[in-house]
Short mmCIF file of C-alpha atoms in Angstrom, two decimals:
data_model
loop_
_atom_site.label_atom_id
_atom_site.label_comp_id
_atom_site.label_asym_id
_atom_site.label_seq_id
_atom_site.Cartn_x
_atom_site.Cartn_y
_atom_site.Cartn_z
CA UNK A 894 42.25 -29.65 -76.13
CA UNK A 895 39.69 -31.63 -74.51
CA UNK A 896 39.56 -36.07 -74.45
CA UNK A 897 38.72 -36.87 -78.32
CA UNK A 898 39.74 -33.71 -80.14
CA UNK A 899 36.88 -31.24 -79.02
CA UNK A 900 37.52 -27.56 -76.86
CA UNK A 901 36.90 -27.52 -73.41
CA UNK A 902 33.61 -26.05 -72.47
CA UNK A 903 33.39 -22.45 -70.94
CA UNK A 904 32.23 -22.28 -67.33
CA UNK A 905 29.08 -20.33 -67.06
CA UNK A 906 29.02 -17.45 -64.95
CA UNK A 907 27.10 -17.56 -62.30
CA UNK A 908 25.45 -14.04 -61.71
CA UNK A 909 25.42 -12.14 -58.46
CA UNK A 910 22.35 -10.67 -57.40
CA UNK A 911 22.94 -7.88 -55.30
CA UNK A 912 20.37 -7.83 -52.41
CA UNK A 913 19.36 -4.74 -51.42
CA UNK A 914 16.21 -4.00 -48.65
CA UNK A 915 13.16 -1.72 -49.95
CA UNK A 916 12.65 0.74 -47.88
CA UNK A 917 9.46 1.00 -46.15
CA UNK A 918 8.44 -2.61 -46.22
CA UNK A 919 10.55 -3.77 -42.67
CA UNK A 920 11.74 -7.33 -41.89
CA UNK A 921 12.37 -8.51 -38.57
CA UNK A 922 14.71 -11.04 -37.23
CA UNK A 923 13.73 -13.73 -34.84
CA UNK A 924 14.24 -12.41 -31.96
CA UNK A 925 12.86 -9.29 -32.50
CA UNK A 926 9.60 -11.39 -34.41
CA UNK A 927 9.28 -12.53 -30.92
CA UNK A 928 8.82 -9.20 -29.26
CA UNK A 929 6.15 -8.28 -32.42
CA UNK A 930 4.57 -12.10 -31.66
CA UNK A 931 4.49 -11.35 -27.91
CA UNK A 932 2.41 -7.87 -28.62
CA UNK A 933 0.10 -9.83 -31.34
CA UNK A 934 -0.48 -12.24 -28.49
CA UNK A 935 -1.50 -10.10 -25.55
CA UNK A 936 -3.49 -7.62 -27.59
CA UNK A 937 -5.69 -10.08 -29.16
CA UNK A 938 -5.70 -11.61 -26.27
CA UNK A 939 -7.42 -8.56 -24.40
CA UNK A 940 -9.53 -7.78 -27.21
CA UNK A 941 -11.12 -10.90 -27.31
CA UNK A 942 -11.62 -10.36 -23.27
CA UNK A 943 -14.00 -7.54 -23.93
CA UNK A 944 -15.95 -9.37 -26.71
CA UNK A 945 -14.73 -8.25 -29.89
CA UNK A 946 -14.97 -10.80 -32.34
CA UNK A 947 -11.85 -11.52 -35.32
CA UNK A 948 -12.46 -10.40 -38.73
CA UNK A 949 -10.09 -10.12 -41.64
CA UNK A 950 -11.19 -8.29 -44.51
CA UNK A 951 -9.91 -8.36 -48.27
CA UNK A 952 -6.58 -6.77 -48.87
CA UNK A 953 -7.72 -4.27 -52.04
CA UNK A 954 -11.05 -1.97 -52.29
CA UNK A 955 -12.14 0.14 -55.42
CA UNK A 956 -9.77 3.37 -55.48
CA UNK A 957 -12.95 5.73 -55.84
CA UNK A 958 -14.13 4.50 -52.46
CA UNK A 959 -10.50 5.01 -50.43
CA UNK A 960 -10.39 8.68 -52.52
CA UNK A 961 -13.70 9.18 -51.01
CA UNK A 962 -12.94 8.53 -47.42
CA UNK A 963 -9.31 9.39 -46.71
CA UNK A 964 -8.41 12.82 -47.46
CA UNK A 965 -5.25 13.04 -48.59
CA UNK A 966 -5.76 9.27 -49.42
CA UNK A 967 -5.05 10.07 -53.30
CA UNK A 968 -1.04 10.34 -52.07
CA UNK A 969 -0.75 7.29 -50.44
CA UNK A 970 -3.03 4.60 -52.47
CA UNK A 971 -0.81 2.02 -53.74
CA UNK A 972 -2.76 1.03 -56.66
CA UNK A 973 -3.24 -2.75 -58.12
CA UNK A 974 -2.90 -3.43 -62.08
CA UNK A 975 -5.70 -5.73 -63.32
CA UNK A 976 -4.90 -7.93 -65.50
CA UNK A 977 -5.00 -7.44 -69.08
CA UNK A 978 -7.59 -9.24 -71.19
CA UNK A 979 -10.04 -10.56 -68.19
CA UNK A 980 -13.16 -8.75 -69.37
CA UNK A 981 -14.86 -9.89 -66.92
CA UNK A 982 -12.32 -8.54 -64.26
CA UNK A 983 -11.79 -5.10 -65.26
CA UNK A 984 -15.33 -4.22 -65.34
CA UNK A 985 -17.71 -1.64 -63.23
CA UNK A 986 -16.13 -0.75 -59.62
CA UNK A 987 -13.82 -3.10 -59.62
CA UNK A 988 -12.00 -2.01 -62.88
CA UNK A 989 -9.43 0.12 -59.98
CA UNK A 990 -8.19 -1.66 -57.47
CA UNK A 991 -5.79 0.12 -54.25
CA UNK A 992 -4.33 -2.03 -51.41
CA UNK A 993 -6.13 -0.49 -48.41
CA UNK A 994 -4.32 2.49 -45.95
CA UNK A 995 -6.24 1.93 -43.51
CA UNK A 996 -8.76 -1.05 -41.45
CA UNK A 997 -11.36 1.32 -41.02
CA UNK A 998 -12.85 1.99 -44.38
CA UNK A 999 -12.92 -1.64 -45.51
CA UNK A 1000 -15.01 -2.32 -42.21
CA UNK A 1001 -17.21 -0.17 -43.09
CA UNK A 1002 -18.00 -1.58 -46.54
CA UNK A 1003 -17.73 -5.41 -45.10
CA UNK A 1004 -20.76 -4.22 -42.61
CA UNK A 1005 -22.60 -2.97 -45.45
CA UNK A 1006 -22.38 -6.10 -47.11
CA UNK A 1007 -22.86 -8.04 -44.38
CA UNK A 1008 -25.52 -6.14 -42.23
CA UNK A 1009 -28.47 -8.69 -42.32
CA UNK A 1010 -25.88 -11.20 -41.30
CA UNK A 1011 -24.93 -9.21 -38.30
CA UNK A 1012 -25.23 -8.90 -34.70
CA UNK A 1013 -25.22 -5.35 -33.63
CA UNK A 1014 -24.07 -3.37 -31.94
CA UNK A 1015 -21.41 -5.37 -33.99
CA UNK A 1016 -17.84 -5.54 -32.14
CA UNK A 1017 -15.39 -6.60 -34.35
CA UNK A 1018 -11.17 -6.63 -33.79
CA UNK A 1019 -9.13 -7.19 -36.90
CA UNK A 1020 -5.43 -7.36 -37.20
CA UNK A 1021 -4.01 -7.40 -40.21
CA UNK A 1022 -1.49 -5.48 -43.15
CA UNK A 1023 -2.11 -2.35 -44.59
CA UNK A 1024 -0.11 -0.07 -47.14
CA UNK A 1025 0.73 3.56 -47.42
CA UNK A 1026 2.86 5.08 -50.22
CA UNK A 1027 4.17 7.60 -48.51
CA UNK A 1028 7.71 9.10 -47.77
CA UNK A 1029 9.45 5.99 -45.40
CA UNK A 1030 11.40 7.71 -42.29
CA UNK A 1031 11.27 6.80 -38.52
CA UNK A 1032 8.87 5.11 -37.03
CA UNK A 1033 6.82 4.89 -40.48
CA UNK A 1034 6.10 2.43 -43.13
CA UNK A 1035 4.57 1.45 -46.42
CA UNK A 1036 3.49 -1.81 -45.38
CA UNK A 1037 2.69 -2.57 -41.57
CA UNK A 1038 0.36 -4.46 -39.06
CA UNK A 1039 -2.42 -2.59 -37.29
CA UNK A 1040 -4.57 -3.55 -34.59
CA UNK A 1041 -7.97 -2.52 -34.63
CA UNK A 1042 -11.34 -2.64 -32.85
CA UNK A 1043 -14.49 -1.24 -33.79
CA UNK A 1044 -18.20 -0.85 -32.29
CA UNK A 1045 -20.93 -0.05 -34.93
CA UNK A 1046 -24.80 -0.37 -34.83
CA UNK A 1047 -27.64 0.56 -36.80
CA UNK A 1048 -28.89 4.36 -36.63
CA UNK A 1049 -27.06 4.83 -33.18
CA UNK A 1050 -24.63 4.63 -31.23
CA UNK A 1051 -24.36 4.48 -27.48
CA UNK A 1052 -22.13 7.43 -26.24
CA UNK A 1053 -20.62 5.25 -23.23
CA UNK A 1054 -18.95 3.11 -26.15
CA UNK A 1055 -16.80 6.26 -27.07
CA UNK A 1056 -15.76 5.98 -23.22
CA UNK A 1057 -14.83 2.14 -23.67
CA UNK A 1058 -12.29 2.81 -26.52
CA UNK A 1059 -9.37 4.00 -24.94
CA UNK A 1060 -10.04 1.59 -21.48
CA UNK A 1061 -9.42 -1.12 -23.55
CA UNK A 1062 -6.84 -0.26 -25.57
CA UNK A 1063 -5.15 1.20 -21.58
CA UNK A 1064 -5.60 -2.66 -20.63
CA UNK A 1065 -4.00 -3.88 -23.34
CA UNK A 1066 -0.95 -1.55 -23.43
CA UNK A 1067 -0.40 -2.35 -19.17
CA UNK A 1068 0.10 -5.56 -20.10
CA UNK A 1069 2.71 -4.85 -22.59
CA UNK A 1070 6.04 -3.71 -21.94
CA UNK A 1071 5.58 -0.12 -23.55
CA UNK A 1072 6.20 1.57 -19.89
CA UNK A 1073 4.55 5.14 -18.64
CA UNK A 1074 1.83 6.28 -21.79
CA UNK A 1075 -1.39 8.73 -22.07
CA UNK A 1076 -4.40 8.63 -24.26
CA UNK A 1077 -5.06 11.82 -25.23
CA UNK A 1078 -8.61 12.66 -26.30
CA UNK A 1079 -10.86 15.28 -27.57
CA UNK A 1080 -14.32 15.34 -29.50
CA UNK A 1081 -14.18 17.10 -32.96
CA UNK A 1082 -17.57 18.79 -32.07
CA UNK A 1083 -15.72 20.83 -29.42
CA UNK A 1084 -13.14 22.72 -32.06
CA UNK A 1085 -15.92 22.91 -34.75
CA UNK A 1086 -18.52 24.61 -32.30
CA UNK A 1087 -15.38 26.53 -31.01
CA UNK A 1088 -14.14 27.89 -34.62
CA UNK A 1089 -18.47 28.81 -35.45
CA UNK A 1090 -18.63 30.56 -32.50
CA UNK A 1091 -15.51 33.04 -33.08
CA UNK A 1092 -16.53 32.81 -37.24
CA UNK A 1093 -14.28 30.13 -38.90
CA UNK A 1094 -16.36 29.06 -41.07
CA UNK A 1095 -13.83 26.65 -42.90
CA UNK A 1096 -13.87 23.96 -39.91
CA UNK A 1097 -11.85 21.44 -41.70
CA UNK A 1098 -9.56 23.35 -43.49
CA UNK A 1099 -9.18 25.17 -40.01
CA UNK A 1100 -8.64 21.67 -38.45
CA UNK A 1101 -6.06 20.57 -40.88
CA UNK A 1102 -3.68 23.07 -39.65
CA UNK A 1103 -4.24 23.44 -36.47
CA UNK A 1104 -3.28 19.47 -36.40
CA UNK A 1105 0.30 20.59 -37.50
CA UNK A 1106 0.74 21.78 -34.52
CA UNK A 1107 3.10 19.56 -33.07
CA UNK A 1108 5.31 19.71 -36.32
CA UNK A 1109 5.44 23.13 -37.15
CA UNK A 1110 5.07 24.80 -33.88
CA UNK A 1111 2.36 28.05 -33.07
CA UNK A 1112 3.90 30.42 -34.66
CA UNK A 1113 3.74 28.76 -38.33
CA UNK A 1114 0.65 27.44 -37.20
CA UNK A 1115 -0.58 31.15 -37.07
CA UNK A 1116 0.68 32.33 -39.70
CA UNK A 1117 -1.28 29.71 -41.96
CA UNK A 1118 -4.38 30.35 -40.37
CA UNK A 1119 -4.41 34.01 -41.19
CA UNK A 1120 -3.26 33.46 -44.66
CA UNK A 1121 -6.19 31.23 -44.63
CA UNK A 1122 -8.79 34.14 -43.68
CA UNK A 1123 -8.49 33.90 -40.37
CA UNK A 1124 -8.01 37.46 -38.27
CA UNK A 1125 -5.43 37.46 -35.91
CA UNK A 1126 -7.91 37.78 -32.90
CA UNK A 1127 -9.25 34.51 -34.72
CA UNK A 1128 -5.98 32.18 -34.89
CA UNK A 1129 -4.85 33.60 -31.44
CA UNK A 1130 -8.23 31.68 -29.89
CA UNK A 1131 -7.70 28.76 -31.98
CA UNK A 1132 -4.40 28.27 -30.63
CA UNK A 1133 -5.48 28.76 -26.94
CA UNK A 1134 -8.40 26.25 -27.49
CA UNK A 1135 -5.32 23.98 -28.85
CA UNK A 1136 -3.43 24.56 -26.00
CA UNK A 1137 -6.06 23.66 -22.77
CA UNK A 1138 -5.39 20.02 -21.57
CA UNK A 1139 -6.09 18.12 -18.70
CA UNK A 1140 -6.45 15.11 -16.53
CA UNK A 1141 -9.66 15.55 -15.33
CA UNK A 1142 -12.79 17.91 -15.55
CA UNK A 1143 -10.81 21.28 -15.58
CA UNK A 1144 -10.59 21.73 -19.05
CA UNK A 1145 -14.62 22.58 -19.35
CA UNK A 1146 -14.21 25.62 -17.34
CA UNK A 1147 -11.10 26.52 -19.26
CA UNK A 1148 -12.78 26.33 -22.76
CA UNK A 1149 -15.73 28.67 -21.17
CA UNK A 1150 -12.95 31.10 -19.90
CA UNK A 1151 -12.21 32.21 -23.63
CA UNK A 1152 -15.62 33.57 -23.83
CA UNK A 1153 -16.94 31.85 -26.86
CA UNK A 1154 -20.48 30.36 -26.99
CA UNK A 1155 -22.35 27.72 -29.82
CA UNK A 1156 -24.69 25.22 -29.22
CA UNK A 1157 -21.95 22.33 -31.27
CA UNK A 1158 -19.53 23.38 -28.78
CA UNK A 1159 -21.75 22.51 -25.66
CA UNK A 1160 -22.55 19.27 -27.07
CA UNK A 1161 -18.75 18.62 -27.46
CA UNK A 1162 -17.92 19.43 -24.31
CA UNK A 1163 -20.75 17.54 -23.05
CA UNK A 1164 -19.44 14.20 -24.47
CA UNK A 1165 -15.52 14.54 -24.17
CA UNK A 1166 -16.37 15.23 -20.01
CA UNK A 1167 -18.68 12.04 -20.02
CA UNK A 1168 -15.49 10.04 -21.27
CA UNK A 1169 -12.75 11.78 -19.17
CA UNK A 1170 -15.11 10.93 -16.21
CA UNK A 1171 -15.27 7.54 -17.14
CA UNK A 1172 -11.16 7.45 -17.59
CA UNK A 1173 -10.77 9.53 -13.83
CA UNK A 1174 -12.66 6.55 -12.20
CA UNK A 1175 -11.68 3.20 -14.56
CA UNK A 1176 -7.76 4.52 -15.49
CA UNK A 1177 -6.84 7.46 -13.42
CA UNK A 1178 -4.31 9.90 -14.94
CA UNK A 1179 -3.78 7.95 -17.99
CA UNK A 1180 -6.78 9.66 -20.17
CA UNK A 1181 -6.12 13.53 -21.11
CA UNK A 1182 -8.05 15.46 -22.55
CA UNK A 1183 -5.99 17.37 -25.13
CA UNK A 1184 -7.87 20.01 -27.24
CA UNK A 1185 -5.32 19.98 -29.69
CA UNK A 1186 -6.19 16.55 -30.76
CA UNK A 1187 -7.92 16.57 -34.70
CA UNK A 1188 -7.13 13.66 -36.16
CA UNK A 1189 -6.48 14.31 -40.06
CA UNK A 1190 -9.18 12.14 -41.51
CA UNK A 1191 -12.23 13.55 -42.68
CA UNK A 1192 -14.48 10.97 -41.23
CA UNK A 1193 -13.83 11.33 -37.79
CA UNK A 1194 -17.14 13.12 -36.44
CA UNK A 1195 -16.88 12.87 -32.88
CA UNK A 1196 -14.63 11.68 -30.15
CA UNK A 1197 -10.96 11.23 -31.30
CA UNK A 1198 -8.15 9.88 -29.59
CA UNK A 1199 -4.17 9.92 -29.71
CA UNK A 1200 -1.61 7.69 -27.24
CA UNK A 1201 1.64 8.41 -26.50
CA UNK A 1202 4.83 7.12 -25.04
CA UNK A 1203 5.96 9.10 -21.82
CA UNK A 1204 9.30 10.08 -22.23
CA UNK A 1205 9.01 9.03 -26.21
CA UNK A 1206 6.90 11.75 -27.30
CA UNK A 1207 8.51 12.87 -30.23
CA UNK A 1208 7.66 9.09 -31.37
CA UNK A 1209 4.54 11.02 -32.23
CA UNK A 1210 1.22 8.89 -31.81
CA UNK A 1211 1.48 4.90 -31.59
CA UNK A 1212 -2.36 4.05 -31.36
CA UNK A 1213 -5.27 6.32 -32.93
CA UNK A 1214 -8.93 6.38 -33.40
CA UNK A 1215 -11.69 8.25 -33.00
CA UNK A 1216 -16.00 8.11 -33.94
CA UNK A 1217 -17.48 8.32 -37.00
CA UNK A 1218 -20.76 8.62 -38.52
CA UNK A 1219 -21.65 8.63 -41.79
CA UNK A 1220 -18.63 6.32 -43.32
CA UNK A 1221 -20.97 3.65 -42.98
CA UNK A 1222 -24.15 3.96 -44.92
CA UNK A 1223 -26.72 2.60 -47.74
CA UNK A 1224 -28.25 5.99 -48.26
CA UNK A 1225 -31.33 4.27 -46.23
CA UNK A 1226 -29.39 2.98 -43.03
CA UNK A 1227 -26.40 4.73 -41.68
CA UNK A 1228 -24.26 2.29 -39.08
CA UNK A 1229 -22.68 4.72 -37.03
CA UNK A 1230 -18.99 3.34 -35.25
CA UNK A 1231 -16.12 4.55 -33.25
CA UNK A 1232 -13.05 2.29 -33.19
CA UNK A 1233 -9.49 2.95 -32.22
CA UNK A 1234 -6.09 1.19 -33.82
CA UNK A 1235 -2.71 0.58 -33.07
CA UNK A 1236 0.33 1.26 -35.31
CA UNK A 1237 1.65 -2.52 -34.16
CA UNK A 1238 4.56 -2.60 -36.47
CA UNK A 1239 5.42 1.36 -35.96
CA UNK A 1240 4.97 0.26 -31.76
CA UNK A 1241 7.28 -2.20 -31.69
CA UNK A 1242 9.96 -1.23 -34.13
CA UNK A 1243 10.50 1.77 -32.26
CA UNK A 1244 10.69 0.38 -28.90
CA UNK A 1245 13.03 -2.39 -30.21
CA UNK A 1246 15.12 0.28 -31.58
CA UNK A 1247 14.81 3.42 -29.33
CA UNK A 1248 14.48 1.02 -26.18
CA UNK A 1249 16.49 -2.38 -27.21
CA UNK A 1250 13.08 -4.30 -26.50
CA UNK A 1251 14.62 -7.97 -27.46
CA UNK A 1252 13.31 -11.73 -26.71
CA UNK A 1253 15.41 -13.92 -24.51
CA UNK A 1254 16.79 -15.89 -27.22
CA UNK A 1255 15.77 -16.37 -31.54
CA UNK A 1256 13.99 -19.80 -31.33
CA UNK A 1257 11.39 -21.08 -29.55
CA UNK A 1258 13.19 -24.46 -28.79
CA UNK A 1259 13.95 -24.57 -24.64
CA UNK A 1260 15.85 -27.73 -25.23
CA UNK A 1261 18.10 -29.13 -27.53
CA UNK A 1262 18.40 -32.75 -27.72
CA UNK A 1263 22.21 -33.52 -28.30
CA UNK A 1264 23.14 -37.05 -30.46
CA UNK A 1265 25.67 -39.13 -29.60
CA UNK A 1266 26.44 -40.53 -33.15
CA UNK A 1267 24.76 -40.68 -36.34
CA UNK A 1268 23.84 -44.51 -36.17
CA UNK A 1269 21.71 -43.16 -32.70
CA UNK A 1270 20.13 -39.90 -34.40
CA UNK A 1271 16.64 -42.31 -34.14
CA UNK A 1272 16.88 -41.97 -29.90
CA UNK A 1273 17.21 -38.16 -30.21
CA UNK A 1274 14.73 -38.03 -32.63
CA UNK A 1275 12.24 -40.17 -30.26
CA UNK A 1276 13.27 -37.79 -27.30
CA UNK A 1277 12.47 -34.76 -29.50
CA UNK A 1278 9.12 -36.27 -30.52
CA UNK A 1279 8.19 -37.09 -26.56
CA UNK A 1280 9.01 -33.91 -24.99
CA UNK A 1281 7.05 -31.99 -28.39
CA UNK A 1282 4.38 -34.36 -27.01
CA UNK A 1283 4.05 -33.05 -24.11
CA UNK A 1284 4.51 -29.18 -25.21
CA UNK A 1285 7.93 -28.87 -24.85
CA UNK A 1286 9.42 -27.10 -27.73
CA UNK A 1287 12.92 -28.89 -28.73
CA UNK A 1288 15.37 -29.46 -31.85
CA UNK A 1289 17.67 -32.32 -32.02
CA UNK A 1290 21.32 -31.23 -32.86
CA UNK A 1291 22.37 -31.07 -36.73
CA UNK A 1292 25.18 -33.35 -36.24
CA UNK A 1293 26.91 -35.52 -33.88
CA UNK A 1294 29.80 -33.13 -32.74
CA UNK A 1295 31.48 -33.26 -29.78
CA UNK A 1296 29.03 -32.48 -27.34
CA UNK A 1297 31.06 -29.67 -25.86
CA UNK A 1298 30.19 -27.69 -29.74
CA UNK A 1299 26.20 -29.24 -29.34
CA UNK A 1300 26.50 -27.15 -26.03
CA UNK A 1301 27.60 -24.42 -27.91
CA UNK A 1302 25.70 -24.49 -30.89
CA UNK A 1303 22.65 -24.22 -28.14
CA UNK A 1304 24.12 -20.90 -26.53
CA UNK A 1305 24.40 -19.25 -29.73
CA UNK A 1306 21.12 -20.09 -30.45
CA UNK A 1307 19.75 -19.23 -26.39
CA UNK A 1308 18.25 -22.45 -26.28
CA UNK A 1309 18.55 -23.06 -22.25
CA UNK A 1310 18.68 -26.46 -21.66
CA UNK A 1311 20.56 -29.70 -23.79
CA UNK A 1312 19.61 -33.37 -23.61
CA UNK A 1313 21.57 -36.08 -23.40
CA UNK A 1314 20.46 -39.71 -24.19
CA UNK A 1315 21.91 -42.66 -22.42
CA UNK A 1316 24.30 -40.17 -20.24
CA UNK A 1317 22.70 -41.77 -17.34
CA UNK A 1318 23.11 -44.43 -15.10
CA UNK A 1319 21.74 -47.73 -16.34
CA UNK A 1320 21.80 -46.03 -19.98
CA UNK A 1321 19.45 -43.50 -18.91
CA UNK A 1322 19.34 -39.94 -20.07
CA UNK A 1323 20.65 -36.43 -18.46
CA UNK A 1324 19.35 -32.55 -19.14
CA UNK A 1325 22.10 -30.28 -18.23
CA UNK A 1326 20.88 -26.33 -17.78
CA UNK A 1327 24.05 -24.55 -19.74
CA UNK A 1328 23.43 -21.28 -17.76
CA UNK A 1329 24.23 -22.86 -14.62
CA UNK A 1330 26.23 -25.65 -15.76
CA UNK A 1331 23.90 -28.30 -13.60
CA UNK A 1332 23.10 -31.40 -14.83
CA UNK A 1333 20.71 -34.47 -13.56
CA UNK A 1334 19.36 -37.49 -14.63
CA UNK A 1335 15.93 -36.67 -16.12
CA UNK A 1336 12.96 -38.64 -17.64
CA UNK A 1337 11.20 -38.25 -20.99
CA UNK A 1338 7.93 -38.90 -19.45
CA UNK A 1339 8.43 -37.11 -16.40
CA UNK A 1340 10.69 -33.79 -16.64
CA UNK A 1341 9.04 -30.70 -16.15
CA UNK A 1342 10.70 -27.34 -18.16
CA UNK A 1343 10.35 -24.49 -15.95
CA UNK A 1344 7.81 -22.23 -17.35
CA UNK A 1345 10.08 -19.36 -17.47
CA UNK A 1346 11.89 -21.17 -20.12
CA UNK A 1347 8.91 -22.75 -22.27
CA UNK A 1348 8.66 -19.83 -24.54
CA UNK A 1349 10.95 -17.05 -25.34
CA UNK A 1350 10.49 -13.98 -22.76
CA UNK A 1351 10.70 -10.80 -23.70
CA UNK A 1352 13.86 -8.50 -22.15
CA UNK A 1353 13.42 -4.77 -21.42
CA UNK A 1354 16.73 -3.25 -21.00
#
């Protein structure tokens, strides 16, 4: 019986959520946040070198324009409910709503909307989430960061731009700690001219397999061309168009060798030996031009481009891109554009996985200020706020522990160096390095942190 008479109350339950991850939409920890922040860094960093300027666009367009540029789109278009009752919401294009796959085709409808506002040729970089419903395995996601840049102009384009793609995208990625990687390129013009001249009419359906190449190997890749009308005279010169590659010029003569003539085919080769020229003088060995290269898209026109991991190639492609020309138009004014993007979140999972890609430790404090006792928490705190002052990132200990578990709590944590007020002669203060073990006196005003140590490095294994 409870005091006066009454039953005890019951203890509520308290329920227990089990947490479970989603899959496809990854998480990071710190560390590894680091490594993605480091990448996010340099590759803006280089983009804004060559002039591109930041953009971000909205995160939804109308379904009937992503259905309209994106192929298979239909199969990956995560679609947004509206919500019920907002008349005014649900009405005329907007009344379907899909989170975007893809940068490129909301570009093109922000230049649309924004062409008298615009500069062009417009060079725009824009980093930002996108979402694919499709199957989650390896290396791919349903919601991840790309990193794109973009050159567009009215009625069009200069072909050298096509040529600038993949140089600066080669910059950015020999900054980064990605190791040994090619760009492989090709111009869609060269396979379309190609399949005309030996009578594949179907160019894209022609295309499509042909780009499964890599998964399902020649033979299949064969086979599905002849049950698509081709002769087997026909899908034997497809696949030796597929297989010619090179680092330099060589490949011209070895397209010419199979004997097949069309006037789209000489234009393609024309403009996919203007870039590889441009690659053998600016980044030597790095741009290949790979025939088998189509790019899956339907809105890719001209040059398209691939880049790969040496060693990793079964990663499949990490950055992608290509020219297009009609995705942007009014029906008066078409903006013609070529861009190229990189799979951020697909780049550095797999390198943090495959290739234990870490950062040196999972905060960005280089010094931890330890406190003496709680009635002198104020000092550490002022410490803390001088060295912040001067751009040193620091955390003042949670409690006053014994300072030998402050030390430790700081090499858990990787933080390299601890602070200690009024160690010091004359009630002066001390920094001890806790790799080392050394330890001086040190001023607030005065003490430099080694630059290594300001920010969390990255460590390649």
């Amino acid at each position: 019986m409870a005091p006066g008479g009454g039953n005890a109350p019951r203890a509520e339950k308290v329920r227990v959520e089990k947490v479970l991850p989603i899959s496809g939409f990854p998480e990071l920890l710190p560390a590894e946040r680091f490594v993605e922040l480091h990448f996010l860094d340099t590759i803006r960093e280089v983009f804004e070198l060559h002039g591109f300027a930041p953009l971000e666009t909205r995160a939804v367009e109308p379904t009937s324009r992503l259905l309209g540029k994106g192929g298979d789109a239909d199969k990956e278009i995560y679609g947004v409910s509206r919500l019920a009752g907002r008349s005014e919401e649900r009405s005329g294009a907007e009344a379907e709503l899909g989170l975007h796959f893809d940068l490129t085709v909301p570009f093109a409808r922000y230049v649309l909307e924004n062409a008298g506002k615009l500069a062009f040729p417009f060079r725009r970089y824009q980093i930002q989430k996108v979402w694919r419903g499709e199957r989650p395995q390896e290396g791919r996601f349903r919601e991840f960061t790309q990193a794109d840049i973009d050159v567009v102009d009215v009625g069009e384009l200069a072909p050298h731009v096509e040529a600038e793609m993949p140089l600066v995208i080669a910059e950015a990625f020999g900054r980064l700690p990605v190791g040994e990687f090619r760009i492989q390129v090709n111009n869609r013009r060269i396979p379309e001219g190609f399949y005309l001249g030996i009578g594949l009419t179907d160019v894209a359906g022609t295309l499509r397999i042909v780009d499964k190449l890599d998964k399902i190997g020649p033979e299949e890749v064969a086979a599905q061309l002849v049950a698509a009308g081709a002769t087997d005279e026909q899908a034997r010169l497809a696949l030796a168009l597929a297989e010619i590659r090179s680092t330099d010029l060589a490949f011209v003569g070895a397209v010419r060798a199979l004997g097949v003539a069309h006037p789209t085919l000489d234009e393609g080769l024309d403009a996919l030996a203007a870039v590889i020229a441009v690659g053998m003088e600016r980044a030597p060995g790095v741009l290949v031009a790979d025939l088998r290269i189509a790019r899956g898209l339907d809105y890719y026109t001209g040059t398209v481009y691939e880049t790969q991991l040496v060693g990793s190639e079964d990663w499949g492609s990490v950055c992608s891109g290509g020219r297009y020309d009609s995705l942007a138009s009014d029906g008066r004014t078409t903006y013609p554009g070529v861009g190229i993007s990189i799979g951020l979140t697909r780049l550095v999972h797999l390198l943090v996985a495959k290739r234990g890609l870490t950062a040196s430790r999972s905060t960005p404090a280089a010094v931890l200020v330890a406190v003496v006792d709680d009635a002198s928490r104020s000092r550490s705190d002022a410490v803390a706020a001088a060295l912040r002052a001067r751009g040193v990132p620091c955390e003042v200990a949670p409690t006053a522990a014994k300072f030998g578990k402050q030390i430790r709590y700081a090499d858990r944590r990787g933080i390299p160096f601890v602070w200690f007020p009024g160690a010091g002669d004359d009630d002066g203060d001390q920094v001890k390095d806790i790799r080392s073990g050394e330890q001086a006196d040190a001023d607030v005003a005065t003490w430099e942190c080694p630059a290594a140590d300001l920010r969390p490095s990255i460590i390649t294994p």
